[in-house]
PDB file of C-alpha atoms in Angstrom:
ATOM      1  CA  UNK A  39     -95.555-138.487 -76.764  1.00 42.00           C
ATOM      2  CA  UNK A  40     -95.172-136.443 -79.902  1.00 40.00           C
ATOM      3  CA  UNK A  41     -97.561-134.544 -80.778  1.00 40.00           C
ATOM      4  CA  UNK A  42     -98.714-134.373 -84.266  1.00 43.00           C
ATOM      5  CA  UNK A  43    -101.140-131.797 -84.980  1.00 36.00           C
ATOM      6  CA  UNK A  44     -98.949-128.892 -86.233  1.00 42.00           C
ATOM      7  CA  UNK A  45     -98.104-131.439 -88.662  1.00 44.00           C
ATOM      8  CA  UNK A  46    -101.437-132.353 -89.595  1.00 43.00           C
ATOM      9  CA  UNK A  47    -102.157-128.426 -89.729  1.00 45.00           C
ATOM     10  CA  UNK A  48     -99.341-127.815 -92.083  1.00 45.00           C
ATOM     11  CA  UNK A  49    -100.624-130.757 -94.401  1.00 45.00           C
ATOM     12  CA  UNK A  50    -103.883-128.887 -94.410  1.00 43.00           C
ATOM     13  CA  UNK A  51    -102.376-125.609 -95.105  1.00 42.00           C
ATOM     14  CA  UNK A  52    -100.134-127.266 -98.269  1.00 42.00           C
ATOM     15  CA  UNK A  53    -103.405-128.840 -99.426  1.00 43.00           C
ATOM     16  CA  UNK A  54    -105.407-125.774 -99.246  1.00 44.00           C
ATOM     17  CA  UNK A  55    -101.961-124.044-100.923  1.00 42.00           C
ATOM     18  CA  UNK A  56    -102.515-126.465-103.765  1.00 44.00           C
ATOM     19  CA  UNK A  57    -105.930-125.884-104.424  1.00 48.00           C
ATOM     20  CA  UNK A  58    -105.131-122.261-104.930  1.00 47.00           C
ATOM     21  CA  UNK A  59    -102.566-122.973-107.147  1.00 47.00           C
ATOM     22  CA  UNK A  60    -104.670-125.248-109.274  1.00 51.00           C
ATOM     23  CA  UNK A  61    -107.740-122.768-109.236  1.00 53.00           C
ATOM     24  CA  UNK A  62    -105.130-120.233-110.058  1.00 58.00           C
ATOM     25  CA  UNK A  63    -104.004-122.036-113.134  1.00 66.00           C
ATOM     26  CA  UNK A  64    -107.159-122.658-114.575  1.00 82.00           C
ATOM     27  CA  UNK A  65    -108.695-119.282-113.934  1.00 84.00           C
ATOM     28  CA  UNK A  66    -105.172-117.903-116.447  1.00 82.00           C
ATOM     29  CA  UNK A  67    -106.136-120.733-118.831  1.00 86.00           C
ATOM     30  CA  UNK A  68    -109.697-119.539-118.878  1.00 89.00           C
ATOM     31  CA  UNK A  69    -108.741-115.690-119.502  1.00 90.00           C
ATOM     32  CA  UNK A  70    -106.231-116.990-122.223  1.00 89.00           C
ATOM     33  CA  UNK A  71    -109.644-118.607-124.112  1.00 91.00           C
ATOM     34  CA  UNK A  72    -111.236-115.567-123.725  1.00 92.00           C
ATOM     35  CA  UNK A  73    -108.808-113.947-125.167  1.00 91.00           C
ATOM     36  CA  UNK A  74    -108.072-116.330-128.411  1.00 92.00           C
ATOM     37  CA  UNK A  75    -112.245-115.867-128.965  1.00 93.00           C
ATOM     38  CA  UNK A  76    -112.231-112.780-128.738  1.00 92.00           C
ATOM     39  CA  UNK A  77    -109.428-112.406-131.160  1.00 92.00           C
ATOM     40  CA  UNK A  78    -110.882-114.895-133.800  1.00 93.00           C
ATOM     41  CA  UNK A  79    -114.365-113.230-133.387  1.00 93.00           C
ATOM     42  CA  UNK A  80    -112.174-109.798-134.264  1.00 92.00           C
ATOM     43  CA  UNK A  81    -110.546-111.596-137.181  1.00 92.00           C
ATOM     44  CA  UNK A  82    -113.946-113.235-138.571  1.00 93.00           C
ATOM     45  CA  UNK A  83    -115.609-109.469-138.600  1.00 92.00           C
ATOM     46  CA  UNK A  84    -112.696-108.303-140.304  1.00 92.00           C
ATOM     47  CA  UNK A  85    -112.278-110.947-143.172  1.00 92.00           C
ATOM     48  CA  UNK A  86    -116.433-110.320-143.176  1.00 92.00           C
ATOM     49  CA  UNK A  87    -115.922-106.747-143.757  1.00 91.00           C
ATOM     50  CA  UNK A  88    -112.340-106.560-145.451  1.00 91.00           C
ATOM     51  CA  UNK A  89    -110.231-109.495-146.186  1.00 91.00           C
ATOM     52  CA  UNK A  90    -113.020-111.328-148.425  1.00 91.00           C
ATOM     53  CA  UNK A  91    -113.085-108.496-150.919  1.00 91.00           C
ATOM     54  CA  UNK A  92    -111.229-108.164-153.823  1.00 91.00           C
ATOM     55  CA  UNK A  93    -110.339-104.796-154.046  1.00 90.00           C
ATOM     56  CA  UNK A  94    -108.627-105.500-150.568  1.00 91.00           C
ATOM     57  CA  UNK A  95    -106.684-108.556-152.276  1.00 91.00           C
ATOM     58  CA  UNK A  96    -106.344-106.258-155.331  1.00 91.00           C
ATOM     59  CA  UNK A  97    -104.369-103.319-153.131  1.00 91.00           C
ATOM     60  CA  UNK A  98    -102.230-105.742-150.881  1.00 90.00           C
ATOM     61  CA  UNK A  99    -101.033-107.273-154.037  1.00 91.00           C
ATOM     62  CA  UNK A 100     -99.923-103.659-155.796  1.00 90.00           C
ATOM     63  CA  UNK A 101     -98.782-102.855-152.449  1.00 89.00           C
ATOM     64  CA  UNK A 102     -96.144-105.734-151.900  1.00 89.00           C
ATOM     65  CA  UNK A 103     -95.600-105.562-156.312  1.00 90.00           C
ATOM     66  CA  UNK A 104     -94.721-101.796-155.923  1.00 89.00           C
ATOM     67  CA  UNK A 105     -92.490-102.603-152.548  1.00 87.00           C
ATOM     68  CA  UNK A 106     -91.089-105.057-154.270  1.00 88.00           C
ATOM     69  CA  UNK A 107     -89.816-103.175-157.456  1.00 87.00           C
ATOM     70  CA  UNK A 108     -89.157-100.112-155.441  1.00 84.00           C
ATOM     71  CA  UNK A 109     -86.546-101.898-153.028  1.00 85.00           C
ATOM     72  CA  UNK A 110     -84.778-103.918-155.807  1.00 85.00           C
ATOM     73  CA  UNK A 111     -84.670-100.270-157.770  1.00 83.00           C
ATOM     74  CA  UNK A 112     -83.039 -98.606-154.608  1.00 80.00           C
ATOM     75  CA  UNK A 113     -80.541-101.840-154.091  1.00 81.00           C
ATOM     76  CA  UNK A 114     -79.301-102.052-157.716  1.00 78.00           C
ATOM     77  CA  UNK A 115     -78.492 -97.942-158.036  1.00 74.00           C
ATOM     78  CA  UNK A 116     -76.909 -98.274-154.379  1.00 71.00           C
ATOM     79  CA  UNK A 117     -73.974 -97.735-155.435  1.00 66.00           C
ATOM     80  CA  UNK A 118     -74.053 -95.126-158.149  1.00 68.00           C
ATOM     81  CA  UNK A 119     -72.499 -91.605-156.801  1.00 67.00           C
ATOM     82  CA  UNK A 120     -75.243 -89.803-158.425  1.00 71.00           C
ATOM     83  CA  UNK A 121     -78.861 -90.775-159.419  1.00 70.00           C
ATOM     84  CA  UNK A 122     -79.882 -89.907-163.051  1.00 75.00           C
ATOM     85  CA  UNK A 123     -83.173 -87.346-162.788  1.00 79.00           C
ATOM     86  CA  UNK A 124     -85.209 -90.161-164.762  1.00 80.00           C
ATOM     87  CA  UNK A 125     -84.024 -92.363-162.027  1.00 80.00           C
ATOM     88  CA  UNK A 126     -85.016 -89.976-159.399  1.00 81.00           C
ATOM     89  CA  UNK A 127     -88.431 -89.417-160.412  1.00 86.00           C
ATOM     90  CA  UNK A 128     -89.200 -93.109-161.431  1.00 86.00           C
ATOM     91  CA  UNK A 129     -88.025 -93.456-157.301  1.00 85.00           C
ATOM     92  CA  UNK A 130     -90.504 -90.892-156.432  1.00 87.00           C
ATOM     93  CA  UNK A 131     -93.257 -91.923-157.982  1.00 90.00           C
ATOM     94  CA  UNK A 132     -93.337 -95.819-157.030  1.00 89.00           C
ATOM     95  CA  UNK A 133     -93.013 -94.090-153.153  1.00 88.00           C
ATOM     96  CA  UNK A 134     -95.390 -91.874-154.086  1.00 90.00           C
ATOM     97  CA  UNK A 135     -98.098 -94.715-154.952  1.00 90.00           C
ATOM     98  CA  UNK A 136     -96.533 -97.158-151.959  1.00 89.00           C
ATOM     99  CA  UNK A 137     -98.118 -94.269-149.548  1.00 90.00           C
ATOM    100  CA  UNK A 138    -100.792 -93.722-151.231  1.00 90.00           C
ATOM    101  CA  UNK A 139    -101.992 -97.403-151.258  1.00 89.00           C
ATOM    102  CA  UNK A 140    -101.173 -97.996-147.834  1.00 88.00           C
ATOM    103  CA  UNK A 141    -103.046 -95.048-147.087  1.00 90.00           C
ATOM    104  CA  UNK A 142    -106.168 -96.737-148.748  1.00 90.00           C
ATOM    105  CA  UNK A 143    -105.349-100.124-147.252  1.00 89.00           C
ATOM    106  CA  UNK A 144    -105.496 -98.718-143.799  1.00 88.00           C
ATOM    107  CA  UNK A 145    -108.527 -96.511-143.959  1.00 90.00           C
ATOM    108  CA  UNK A 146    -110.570 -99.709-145.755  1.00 88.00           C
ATOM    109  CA  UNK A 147    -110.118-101.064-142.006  1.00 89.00           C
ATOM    110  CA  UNK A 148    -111.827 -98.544-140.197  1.00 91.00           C
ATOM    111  CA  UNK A 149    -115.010 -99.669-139.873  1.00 89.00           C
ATOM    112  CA  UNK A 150    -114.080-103.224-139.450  1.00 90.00           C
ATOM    113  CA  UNK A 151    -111.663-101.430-136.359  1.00 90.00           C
ATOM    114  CA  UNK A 152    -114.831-100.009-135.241  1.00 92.00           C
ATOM    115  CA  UNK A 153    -116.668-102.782-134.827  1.00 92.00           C
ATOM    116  CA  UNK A 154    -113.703-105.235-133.364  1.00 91.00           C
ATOM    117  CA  UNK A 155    -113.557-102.081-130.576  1.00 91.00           C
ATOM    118  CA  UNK A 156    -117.187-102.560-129.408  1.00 93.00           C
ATOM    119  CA  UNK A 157    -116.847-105.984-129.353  1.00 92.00           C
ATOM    120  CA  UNK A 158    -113.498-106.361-127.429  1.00 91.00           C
ATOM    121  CA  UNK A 159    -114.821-103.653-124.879  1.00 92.00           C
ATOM    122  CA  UNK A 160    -117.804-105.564-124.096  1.00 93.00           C
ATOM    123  CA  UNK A 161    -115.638-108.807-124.430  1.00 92.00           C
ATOM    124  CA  UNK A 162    -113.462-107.489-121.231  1.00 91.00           C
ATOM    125  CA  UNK A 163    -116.611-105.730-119.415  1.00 92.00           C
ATOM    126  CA  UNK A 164    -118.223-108.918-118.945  1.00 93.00           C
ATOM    127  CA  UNK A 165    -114.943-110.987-118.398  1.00 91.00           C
ATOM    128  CA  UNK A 166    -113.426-108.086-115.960  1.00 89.00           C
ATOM    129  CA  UNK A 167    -117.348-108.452-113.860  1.00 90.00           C
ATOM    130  CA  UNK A 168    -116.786-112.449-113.500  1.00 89.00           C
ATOM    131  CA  UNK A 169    -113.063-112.253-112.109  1.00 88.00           C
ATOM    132  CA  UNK A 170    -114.211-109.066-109.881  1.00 85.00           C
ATOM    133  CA  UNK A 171    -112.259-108.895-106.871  1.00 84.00           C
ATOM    134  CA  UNK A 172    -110.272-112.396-107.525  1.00 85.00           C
ATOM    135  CA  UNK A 173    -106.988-113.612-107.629  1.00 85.00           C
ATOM    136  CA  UNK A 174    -106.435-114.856-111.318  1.00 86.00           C
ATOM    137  CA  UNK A 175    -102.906-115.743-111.153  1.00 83.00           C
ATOM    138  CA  UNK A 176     -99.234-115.335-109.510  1.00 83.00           C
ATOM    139  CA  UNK A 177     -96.334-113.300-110.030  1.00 83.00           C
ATOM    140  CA  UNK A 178     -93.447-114.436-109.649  1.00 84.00           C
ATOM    141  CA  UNK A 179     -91.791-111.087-108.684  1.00 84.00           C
ATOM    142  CA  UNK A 180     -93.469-107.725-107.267  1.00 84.00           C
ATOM    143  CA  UNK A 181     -95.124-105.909-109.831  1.00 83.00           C
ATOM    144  CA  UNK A 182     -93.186-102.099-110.843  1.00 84.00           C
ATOM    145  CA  UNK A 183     -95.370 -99.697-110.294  1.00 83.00           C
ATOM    146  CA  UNK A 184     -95.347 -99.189-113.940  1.00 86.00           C
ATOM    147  CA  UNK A 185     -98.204-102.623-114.217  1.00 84.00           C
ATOM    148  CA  UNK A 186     -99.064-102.684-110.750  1.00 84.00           C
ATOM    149  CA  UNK A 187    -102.327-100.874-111.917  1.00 83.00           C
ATOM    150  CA  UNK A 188    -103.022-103.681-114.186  1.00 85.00           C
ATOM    151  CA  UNK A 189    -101.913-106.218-112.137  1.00 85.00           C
ATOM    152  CA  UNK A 190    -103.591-105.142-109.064  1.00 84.00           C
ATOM    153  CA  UNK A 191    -107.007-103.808-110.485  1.00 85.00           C
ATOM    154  CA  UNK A 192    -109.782-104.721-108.241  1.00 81.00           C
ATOM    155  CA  UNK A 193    -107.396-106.716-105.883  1.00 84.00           C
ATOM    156  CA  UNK A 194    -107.413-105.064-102.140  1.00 81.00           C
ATOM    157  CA  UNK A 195    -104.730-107.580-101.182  1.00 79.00           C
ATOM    158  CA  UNK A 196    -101.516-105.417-100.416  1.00 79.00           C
ATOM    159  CA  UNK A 197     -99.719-108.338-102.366  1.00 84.00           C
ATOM    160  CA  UNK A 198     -97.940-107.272-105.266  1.00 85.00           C
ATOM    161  CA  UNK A 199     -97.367-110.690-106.390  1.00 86.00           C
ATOM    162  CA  UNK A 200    -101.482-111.090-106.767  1.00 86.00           C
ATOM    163  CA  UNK A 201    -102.504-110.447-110.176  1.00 87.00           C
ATOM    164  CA  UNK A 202    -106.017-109.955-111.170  1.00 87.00           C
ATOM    165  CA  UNK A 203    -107.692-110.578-114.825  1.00 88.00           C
ATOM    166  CA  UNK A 204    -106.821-107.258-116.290  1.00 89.00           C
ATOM    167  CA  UNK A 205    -102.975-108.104-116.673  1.00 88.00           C
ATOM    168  CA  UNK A 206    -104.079-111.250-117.604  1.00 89.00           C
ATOM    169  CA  UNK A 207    -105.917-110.493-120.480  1.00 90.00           C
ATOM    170  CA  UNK A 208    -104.124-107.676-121.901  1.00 89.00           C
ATOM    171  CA  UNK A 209    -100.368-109.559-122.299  1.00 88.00           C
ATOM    172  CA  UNK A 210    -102.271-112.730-123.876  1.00 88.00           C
ATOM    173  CA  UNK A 211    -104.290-110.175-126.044  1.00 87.00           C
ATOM    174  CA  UNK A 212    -101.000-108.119-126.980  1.00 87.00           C
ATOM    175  CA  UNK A 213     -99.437-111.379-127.452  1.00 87.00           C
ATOM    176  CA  UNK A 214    -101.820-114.124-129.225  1.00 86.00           C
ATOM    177  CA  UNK A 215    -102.946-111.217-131.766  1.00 86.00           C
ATOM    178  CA  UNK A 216    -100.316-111.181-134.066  1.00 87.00           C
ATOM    179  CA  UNK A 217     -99.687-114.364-133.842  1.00 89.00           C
ATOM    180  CA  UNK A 218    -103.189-115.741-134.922  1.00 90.00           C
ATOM    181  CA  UNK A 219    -103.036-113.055-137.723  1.00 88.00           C
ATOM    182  CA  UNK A 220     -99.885-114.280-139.085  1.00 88.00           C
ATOM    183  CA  UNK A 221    -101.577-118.152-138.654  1.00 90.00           C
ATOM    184  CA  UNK A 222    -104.712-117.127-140.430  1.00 88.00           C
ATOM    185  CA  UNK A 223    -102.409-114.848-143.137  1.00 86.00           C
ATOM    186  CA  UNK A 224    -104.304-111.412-142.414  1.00 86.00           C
ATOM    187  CA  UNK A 225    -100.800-109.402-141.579  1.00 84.00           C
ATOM    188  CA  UNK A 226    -100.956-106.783-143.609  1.00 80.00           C
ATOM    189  CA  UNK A 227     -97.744-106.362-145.808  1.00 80.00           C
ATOM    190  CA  UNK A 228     -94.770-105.411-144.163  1.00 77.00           C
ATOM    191  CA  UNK A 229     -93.961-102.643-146.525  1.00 73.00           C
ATOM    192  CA  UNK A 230     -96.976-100.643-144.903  1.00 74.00           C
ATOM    193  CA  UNK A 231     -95.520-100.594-141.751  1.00 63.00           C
ATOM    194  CA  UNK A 232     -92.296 -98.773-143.377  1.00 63.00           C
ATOM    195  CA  UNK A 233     -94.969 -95.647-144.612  1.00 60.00           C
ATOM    196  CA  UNK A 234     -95.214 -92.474-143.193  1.00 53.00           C
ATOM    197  CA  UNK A 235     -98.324 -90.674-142.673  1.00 50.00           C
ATOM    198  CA  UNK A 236     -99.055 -89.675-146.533  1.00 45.00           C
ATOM    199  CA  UNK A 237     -99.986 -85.705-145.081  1.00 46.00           C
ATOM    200  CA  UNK A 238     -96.687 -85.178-143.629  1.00 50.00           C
ATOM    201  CA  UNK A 239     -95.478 -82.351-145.268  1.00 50.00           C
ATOM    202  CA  UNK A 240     -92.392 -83.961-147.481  1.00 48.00           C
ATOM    203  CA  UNK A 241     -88.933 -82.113-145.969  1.00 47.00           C
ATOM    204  CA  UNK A 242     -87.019 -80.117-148.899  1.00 45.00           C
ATOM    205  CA  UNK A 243     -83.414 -81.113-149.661  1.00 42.00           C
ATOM    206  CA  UNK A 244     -80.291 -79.167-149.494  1.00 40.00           C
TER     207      UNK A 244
END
């Protein structure tokens, strides 16, 4: 007679396999929701502290307005072979005030930064002390060394496939950020982004 219990051991082993994979799963999903409340809790003490006001709405409209002017000013002379000094200084001084209202815009967010700082630390203290020492998810490839420290914080496995709750959270909280922002409309105009830092010393032309 055949016998069957390696069989019946391997059934038990592909069970057990699939509960992993299942507690796996929902222990990612469960990090993910973490990570969107933490995110909208960010967002709701900034629109508290900033995005409500109207000398916020006030500056991100003259922001985009002067942006606005500035790049349809530099795309209509484009072709000129020499700029007027009228021109020039009219050029100047709409960069000048782009700076120095994206200056403004990003130092009214400092306290609301402040506060969405605390609150995410805390956030991933008491998430990282729940996952301690388990197995949140896995790779599908070996972490690089570059986010095997992420991916193998608190994990004494020797498998670099294991990932733990730190990698977790961080790539959905990279990830879901700026994409809730743009969903709830607090991105900040994109011609901020473009500024330089409004103390660098301005470079003199030959």
């Amino acid at each position: 007679e055949v016998c069957r219990f390696p069989k019946a051991g391997g059934g038990r082993r592909k069970e057990r396999a699939g509960r992993a994979g299942r507690m796996y799963s929902w222990d990612g999903v469960a990090i993910m929701g973490v990570s969107i409340a933490g995110t909208l809790f960010c967002e709701l003490i900034s629109w508290i502290l900033i995005y409500r006001k109207s000398s916020y709405k006030s500056l991100v409209a003259s922001i985009t307005r002067t942006g606005k002017t500035l790049e349809a000013m530099k795309a209509e002379n484009a072709g000129l072979p020499t700029k007027s000094k009228s021109l020039k200084k009219k050029e100047e001084r709409l960069e000048k005030l782009l700076k120095e209202n994206s200056f403004e815009l990003q130092k009214s967010k400092m306290t609301a930064t402040v506060f969405s700082s605390v609150a995410l630390l805390i956030l991933y203290t008491l998430t990282s002390r729940h996952f301690s020492g388990q197995i949140v998810a896995k790779l599908p490839f070996e972490a690089p060394w570059i986010i095997k420290g992420a991916t193998q914080r608190g994990l004494n496995t020797g498998d670099l496939t294991d990932c733990s709750m730190t990698y977790v959270y961080v790539v959905c909280s990279a990830g879901l950020r700026p994409n809730i922002q743009k969903l709830l409309g607090f991105t900040p105009p994109r011609q901020v982004a473009q500024q330089k830092n409004p103390f660098e010393p301005k470079k003199e032309e030959d």
